[in-house]
Coordinates of N, CA and C in Angstrom, one line a residue:
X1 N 256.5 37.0 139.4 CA 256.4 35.6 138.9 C 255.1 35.4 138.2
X2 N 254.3 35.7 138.9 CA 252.5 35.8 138.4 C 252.5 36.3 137.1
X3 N 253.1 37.2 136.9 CA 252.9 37.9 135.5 C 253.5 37.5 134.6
X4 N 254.6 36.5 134.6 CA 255.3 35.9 133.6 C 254.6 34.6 133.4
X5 N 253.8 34.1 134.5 CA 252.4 32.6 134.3 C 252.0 32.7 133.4
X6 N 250.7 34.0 133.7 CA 249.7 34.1 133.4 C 249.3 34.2 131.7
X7 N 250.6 35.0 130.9 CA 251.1 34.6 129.5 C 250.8 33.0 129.0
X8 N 251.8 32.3 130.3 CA 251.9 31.3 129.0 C 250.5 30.5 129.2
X9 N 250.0 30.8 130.6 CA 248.9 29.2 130.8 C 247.5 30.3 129.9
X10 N 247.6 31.4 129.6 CA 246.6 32.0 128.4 C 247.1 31.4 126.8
X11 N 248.2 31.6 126.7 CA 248.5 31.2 125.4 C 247.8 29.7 125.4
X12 N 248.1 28.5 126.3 CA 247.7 27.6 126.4 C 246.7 27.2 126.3
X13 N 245.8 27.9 127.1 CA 244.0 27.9 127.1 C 243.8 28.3 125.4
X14 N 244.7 29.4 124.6 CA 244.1 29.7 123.4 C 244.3 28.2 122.6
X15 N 245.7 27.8 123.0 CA 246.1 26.6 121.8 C 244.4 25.2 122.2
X16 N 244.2 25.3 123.1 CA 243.1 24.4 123.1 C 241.9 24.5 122.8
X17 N 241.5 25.7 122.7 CA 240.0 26.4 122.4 C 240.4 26.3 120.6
X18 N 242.0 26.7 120.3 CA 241.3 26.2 118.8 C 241.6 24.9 118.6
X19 N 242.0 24.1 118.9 CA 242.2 23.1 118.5 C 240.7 22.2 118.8
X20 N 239.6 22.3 119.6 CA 238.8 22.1 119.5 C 237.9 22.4 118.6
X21 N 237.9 23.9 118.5 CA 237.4 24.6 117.2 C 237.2 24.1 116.4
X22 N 238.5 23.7 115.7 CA 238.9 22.9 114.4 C 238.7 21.3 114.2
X23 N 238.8 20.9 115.3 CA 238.3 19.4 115.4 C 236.9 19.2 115.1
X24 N 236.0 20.0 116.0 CA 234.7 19.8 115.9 C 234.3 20.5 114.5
X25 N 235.0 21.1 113.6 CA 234.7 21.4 112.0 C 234.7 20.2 111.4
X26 N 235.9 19.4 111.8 CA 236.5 18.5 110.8 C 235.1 16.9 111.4
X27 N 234.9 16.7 112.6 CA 233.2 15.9 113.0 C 232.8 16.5 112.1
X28 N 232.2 17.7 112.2 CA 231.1 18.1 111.6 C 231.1 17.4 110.0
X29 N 232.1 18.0 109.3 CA 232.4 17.9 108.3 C 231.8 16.4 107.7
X30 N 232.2 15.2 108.6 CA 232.3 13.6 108.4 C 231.2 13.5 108.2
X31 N 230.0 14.4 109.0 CA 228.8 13.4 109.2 C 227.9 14.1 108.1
X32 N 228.4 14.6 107.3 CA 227.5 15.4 105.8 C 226.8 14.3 105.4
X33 N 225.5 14.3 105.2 CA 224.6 12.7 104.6 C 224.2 13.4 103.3
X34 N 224.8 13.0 102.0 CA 224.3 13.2 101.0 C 222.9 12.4 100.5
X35 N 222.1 12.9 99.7 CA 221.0 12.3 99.5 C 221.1 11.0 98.3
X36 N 220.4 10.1 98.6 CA 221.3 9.0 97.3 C 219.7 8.7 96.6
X37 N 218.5 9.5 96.9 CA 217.4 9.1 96.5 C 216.2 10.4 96.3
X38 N 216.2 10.8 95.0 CA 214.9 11.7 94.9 C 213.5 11.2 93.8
X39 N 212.6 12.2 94.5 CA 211.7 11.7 93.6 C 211.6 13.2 92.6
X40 N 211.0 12.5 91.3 CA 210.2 13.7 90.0 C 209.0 13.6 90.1
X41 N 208.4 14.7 90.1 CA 206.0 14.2 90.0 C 206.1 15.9 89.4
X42 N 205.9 15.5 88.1 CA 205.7 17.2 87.4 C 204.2 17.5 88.0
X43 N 203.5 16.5 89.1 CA 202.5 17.1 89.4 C 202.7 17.3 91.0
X44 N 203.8 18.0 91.8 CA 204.3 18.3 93.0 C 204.3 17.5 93.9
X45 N 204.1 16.2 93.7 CA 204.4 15.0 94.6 C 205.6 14.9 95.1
X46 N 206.9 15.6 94.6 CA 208.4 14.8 95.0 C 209.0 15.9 95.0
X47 N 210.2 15.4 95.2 CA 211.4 16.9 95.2 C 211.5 17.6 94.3
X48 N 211.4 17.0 93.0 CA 211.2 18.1 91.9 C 210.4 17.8 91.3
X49 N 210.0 19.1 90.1 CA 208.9 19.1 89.1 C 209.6 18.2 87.3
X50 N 210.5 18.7 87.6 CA 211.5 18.1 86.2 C 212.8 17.5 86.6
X51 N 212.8 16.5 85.5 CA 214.1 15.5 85.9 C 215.5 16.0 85.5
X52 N 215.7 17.3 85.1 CA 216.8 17.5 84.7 C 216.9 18.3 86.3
X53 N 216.3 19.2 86.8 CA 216.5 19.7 88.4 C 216.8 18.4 89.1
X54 N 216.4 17.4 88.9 CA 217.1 16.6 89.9 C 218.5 15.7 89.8
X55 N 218.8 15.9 88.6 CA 219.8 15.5 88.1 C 221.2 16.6 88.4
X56 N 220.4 18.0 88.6 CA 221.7 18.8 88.9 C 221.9 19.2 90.6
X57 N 220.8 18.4 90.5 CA 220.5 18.1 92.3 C 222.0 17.4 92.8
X58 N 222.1 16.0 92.2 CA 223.1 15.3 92.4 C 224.6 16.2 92.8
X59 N 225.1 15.2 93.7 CA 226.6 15.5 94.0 C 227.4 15.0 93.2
X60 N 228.6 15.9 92.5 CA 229.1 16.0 91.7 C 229.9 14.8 92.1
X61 N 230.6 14.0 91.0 CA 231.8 13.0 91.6 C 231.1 11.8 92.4
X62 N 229.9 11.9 92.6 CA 229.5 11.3 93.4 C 230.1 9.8 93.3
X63 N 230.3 9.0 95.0 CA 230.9 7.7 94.8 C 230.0 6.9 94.6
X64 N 228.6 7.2 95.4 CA 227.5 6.4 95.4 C 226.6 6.3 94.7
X65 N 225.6 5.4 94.4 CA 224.8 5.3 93.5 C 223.5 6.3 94.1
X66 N 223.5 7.1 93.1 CA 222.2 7.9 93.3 C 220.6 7.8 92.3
X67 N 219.8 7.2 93.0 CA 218.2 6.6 91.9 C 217.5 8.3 91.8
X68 N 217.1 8.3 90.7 CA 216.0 9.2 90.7 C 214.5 9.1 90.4
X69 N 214.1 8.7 91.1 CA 212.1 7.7 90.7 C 211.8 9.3 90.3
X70 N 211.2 8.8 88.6 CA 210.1 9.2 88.0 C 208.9 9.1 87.6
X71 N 208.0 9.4 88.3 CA 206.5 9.2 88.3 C 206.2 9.3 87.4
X72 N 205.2 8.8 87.1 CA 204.3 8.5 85.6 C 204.2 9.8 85.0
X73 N 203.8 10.2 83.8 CA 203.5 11.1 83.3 C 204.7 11.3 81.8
X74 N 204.1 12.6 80.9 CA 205.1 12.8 80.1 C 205.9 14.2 80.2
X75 N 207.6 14.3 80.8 CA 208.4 14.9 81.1 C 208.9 15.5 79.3
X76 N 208.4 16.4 79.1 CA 208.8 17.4 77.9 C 210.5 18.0 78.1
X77 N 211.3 17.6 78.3 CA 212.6 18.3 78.6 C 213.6 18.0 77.5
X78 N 214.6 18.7 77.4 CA 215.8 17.7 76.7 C 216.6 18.1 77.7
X79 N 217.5 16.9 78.1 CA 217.9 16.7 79.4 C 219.5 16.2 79.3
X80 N 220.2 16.6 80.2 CA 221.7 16.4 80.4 C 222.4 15.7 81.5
X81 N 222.9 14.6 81.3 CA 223.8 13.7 82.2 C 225.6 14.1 82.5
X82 N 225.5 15.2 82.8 CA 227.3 16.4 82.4 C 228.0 15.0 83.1
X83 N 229.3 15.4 82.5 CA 230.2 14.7 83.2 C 230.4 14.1 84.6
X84 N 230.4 15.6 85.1 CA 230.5 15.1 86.5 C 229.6 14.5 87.6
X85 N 228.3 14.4 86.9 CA 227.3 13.6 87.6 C 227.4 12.1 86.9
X86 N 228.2 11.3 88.0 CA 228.8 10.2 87.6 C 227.5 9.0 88.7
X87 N 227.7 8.0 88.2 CA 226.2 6.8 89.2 C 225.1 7.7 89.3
X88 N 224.3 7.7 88.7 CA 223.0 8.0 88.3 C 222.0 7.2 87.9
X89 N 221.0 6.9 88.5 CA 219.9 5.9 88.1 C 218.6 6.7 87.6
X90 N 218.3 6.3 86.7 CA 217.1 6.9 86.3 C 216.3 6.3 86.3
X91 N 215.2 5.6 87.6 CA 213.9 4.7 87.4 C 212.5 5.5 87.1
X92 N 211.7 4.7 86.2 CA 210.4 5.5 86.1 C 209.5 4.4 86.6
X93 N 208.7 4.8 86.7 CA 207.5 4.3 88.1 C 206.6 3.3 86.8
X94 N 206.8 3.2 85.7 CA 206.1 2.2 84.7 C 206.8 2.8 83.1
X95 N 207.3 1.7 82.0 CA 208.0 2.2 81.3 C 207.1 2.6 80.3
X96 N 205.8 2.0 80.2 CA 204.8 2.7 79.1 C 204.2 4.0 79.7
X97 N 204.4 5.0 81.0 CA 203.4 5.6 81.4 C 204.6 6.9 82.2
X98 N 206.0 6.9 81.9 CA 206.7 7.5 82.7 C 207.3 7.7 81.1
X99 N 207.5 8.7 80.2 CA 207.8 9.2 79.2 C 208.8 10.4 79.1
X100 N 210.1 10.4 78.9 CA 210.9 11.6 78.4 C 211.2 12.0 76.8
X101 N 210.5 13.3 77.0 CA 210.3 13.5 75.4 C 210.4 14.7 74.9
X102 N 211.1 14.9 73.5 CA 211.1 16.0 73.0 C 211.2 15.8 71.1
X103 N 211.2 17.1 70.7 CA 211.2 16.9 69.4 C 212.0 17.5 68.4
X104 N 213.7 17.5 68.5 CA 215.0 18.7 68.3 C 214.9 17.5 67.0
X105 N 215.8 18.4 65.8 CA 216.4 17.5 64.8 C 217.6 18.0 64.0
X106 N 218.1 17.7 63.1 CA 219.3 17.8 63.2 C 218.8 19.1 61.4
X107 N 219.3 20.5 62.0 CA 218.7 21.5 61.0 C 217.3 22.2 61.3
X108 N 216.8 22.1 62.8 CA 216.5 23.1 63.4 C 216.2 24.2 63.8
X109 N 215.9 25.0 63.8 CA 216.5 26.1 64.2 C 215.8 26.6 65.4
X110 N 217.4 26.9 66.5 CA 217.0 27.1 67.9 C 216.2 28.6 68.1
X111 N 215.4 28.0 69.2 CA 214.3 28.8 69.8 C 215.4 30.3 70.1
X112 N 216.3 30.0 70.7 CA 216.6 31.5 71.7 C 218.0 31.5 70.6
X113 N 218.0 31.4 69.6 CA 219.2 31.8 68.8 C 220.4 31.2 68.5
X114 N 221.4 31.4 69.1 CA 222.4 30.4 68.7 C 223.2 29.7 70.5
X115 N 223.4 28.6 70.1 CA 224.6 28.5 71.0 C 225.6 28.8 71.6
X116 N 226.6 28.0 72.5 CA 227.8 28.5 73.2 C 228.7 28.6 72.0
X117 N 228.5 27.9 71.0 CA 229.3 27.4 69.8 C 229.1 29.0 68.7
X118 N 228.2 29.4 68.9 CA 227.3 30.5 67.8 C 226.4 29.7 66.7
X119 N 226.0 28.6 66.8 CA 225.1 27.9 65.7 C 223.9 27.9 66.2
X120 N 223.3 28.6 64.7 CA 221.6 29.1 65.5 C 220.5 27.6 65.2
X121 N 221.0 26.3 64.5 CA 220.5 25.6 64.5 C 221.1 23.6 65.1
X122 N 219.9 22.9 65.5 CA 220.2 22.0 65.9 C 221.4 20.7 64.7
X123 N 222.1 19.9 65.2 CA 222.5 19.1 64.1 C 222.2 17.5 64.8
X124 N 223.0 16.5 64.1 CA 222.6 14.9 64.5 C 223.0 14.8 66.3
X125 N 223.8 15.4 66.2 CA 224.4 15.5 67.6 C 224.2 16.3 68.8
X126 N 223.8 17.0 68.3 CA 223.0 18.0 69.5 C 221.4 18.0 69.3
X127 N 220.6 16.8 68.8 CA 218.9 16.5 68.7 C 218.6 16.3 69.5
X128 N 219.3 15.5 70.6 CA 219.3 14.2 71.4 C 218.0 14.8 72.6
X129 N 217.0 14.1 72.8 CA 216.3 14.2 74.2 C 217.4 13.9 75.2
X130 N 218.0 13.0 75.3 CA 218.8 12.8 76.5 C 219.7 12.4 75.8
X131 N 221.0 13.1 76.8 CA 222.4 12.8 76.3 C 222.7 12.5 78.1
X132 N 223.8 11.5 77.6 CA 224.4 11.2 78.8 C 225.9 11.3 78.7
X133 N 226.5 12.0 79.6 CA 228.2 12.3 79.5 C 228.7 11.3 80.9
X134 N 227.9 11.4 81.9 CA 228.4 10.7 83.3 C 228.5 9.3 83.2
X135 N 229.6 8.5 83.5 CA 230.3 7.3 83.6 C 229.1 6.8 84.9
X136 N 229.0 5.1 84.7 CA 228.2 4.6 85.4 C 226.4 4.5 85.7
X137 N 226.0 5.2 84.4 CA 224.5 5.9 84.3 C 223.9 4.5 83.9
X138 N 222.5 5.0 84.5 CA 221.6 3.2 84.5 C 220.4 4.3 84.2
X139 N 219.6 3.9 83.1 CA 218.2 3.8 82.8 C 217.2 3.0 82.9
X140 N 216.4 2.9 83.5 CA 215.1 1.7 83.8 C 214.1 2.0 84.0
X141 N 213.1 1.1 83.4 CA 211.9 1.2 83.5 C 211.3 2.7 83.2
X142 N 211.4 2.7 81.2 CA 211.1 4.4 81.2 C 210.9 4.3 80.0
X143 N 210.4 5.7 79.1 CA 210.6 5.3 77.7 C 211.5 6.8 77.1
X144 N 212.0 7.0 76.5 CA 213.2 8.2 76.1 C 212.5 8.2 74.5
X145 N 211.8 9.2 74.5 CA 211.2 9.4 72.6 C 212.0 10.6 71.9
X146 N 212.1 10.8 70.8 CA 211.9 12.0 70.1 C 210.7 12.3 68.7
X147 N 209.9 13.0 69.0 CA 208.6 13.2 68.3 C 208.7 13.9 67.0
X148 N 210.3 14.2 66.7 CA 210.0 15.1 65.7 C 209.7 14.5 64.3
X149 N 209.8 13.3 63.8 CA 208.8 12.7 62.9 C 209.6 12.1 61.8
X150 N 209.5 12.3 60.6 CA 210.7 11.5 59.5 C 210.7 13.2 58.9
X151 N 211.8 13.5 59.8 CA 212.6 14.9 59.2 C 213.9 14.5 59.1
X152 N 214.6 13.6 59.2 CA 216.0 13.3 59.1 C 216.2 13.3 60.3
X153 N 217.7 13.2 61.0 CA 218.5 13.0 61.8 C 217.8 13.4 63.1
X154 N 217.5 12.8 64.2 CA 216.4 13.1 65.8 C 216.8 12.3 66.7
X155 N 217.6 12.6 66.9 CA 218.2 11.4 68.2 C 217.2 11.6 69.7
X156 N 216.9 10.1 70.1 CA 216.3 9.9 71.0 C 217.6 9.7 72.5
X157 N 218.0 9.1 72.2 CA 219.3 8.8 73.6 C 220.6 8.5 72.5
X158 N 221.4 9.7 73.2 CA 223.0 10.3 73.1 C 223.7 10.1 74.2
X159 N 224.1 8.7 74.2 CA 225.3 8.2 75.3 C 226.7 8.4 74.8
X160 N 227.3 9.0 75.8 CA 229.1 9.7 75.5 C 229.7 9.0 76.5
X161 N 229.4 8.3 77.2 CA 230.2 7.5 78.4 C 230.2 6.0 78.7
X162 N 231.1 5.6 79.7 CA 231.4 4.4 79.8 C 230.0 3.6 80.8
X163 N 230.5 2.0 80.7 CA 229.8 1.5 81.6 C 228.3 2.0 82.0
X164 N 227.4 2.4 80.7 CA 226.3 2.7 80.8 C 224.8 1.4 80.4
X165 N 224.2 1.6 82.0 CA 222.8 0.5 81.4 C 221.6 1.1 81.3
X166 N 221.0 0.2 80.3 CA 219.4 0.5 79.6 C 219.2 -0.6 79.6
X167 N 218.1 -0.8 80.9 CA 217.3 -1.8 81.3 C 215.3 -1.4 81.1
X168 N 214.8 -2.3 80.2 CA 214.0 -2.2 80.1 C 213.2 -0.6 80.1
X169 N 213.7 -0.2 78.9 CA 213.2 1.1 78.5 C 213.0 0.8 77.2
X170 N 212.1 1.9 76.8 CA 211.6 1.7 75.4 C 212.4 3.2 74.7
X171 N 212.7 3.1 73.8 CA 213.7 3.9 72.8 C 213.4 4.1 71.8
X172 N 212.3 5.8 71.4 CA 211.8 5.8 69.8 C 211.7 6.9 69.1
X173 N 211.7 6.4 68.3 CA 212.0 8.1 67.0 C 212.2 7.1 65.9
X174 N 213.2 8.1 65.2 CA 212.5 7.3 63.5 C 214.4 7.4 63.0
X175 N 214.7 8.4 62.3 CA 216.5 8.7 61.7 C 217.2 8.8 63.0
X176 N 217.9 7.8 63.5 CA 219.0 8.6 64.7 C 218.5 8.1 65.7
X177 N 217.8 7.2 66.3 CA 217.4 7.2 67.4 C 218.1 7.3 68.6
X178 N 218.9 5.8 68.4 CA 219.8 5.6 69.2 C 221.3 5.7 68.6
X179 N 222.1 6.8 70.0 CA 223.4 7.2 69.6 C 224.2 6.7 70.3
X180 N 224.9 5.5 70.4 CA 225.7 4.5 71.1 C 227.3 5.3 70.8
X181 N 227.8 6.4 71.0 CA 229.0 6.9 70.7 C 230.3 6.7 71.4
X182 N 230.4 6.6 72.6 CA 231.4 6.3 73.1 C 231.6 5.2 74.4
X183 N 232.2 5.0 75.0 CA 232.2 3.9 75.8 C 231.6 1.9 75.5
X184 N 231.5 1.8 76.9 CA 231.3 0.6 76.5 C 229.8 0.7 77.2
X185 N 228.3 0.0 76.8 CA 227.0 0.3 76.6 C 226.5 -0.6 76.6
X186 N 225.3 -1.3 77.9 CA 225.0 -2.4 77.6 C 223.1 -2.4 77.6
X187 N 222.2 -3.0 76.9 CA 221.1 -2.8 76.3 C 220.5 -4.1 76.7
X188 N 219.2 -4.0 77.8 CA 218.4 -5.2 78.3 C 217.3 -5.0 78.1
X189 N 216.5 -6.3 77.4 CA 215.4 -5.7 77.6 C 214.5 -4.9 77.0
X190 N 215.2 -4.1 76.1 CA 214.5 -2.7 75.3 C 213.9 -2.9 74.3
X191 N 212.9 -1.9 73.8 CA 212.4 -1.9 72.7 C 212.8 -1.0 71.7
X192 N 213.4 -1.1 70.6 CA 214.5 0.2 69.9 C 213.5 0.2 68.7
X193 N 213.2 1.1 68.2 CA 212.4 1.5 67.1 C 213.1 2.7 66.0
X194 N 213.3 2.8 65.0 CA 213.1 3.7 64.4 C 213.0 3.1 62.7
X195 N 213.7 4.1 61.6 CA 213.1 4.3 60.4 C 214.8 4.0 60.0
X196 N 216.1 4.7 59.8 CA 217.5 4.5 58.8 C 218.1 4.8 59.8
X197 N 219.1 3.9 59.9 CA 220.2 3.7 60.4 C 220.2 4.0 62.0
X198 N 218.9 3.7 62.7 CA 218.7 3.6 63.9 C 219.5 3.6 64.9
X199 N 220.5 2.7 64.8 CA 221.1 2.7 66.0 C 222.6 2.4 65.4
X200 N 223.4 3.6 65.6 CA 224.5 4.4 65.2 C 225.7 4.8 66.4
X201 N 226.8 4.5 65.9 CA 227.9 5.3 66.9 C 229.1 4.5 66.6
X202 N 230.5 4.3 67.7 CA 231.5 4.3 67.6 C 231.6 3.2 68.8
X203 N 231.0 2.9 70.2 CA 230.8 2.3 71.0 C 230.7 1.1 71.3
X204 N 231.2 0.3 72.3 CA 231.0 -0.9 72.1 C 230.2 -1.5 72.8
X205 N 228.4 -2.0 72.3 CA 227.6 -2.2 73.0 C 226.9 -3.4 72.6
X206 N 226.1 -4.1 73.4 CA 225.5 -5.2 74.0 C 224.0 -4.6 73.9
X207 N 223.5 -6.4 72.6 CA 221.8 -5.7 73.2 C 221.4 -7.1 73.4
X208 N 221.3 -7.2 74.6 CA 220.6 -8.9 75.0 C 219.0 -8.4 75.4
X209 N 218.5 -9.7 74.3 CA 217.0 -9.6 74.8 C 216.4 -8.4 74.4
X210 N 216.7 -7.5 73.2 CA 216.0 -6.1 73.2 C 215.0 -6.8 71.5
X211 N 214.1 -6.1 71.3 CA 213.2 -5.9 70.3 C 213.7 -5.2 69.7
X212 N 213.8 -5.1 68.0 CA 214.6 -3.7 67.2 C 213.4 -4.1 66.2
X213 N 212.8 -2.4 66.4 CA 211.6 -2.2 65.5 C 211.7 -1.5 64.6
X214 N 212.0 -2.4 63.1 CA 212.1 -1.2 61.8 C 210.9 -0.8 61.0
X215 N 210.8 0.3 61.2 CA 209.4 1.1 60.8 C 209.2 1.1 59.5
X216 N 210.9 1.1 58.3 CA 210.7 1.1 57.2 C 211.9 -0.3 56.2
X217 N 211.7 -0.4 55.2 CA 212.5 -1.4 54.7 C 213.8 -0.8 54.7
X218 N 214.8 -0.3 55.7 CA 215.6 0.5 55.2 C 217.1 -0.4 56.6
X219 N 218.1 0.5 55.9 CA 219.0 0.0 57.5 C 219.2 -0.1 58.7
X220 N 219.2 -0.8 59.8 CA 218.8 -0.6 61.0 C 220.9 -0.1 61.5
X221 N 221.4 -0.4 61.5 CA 222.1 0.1 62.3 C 223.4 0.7 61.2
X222 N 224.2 1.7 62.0 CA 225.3 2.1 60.9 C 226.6 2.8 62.2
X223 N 227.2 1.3 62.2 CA 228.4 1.3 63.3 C 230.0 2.4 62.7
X224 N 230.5 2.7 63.4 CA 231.4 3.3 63.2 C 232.9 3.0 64.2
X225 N 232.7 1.8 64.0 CA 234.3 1.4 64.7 C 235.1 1.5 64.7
X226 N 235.9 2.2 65.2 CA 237.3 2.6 65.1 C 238.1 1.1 64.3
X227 N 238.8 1.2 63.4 CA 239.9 -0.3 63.0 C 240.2 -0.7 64.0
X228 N 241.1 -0.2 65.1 CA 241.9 -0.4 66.4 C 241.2 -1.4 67.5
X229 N 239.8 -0.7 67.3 CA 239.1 -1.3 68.3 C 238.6 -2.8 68.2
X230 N 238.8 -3.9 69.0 CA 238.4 -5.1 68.6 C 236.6 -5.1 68.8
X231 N 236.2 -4.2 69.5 CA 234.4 -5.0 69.4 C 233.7 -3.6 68.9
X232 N 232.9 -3.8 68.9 CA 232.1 -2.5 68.5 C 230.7 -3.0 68.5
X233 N 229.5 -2.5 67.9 CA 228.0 -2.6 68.0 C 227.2 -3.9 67.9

């Protein structure tokens, strides 16, 4: 009789050793604390040295809002907001003294050869210092430049997504600055500067309270609205 027990109250003991197993995975699992706050100091003060590492820092999909404080200084990058890094804050620690900047223009030609595409040169669309693809993206207190000068087409900020704010940031370059292309885009605050057709896209966006600085007697903005769409720039 012993020997026909001893089976099942072992089988038994196994059914509960994993079922604990697996339970205490699935605790474990719950209590994951994602980080909703980093710092940039390209002089080793914070978690990272450059603000695009901290941007790929971020959890993908993320539900929560994630800030990134950028310390003063000027961040030389051209920098990417991919899709799936969705609520994203970009604060800079002073908007005249916390600087993201570069100098791409449209005809180019790239440093390391060609792209994923095979084009060995930049165009209006690919100049951008910052491009933003992730839904939900907030910029503040910062300034987003492109330096490359009156060469034609240099986009300073390339927004592709929805529900995006630019709160008191300064915005400058000269052809192309600002690329308002998709979504809906709302503008506080800012200082927008450039030289022809500055501030360009397909988007439907909001500029309360911004300064628009035209450097030359020429067009400041050149919308592209879909007919369909009732609002646009």
């Amino acid at each position: 009789m012993s020997y026909l027990v001893c089976p099942v109250r072992f089988r038994r003991i196994c059914h509960i050793v994993l079922y604990l197993f697996f339970f205490s995975h699935i605790v474990c699992a719950q209590k994951v604390v994602y980080k909703n706050r980093f710092v940039v100091d390209q002089k080793g003060g914070g978690d990272y040295l450059t603000v695009q590492d901290a941007i790929n820092a971020v959890r993908d999909l993320s539900q929560q809002r994630v800030t990134i404080f950028i310390k003063n200084g000027v961040y030389k990058e051209k920098i990417i907001v991919p899709q799936q890094k969705s609520n994203i804050t970009l604060l800079g620690e002073n908007k005249d003294s916390t600087i993201i900047s570069n100098d791409d223009y449209s005809g180019k030609e790239r440093i390391n050869g060609k792209d994923a595409m095979g084009v060995t040169s930049f165009s209006t669309y690919t100049s951008y210092t910052v491009l933003v693809q992730g839904k939900d993206f907030i910029a503040k207190d910062l300034t987003i430049e492109n330096t490359a000068g009156r060469v034609g087409q240099a986009v300073a900020l390339h927004i592709d997504a929805d529900r995006a704010q630019i709160v008191n940031c300064k915005l400058l370059g000269n052809q192309d600055t600002v690329y308002a292309a998709e979504g809906r885009q709302y503008y506080q605050n800012c200082t927008i500067e450039g030289t022809t057709d500055f501030i360009f896209g397909k988007a439907i966006a909001v500029f309360s309270n911004c300064t628009i600085v035209s450097k030359q007697n020429s067009y400041i903005t050149a919308a592209s609205t879909d007919p369909d769409q009732k609002y646009g720039l």
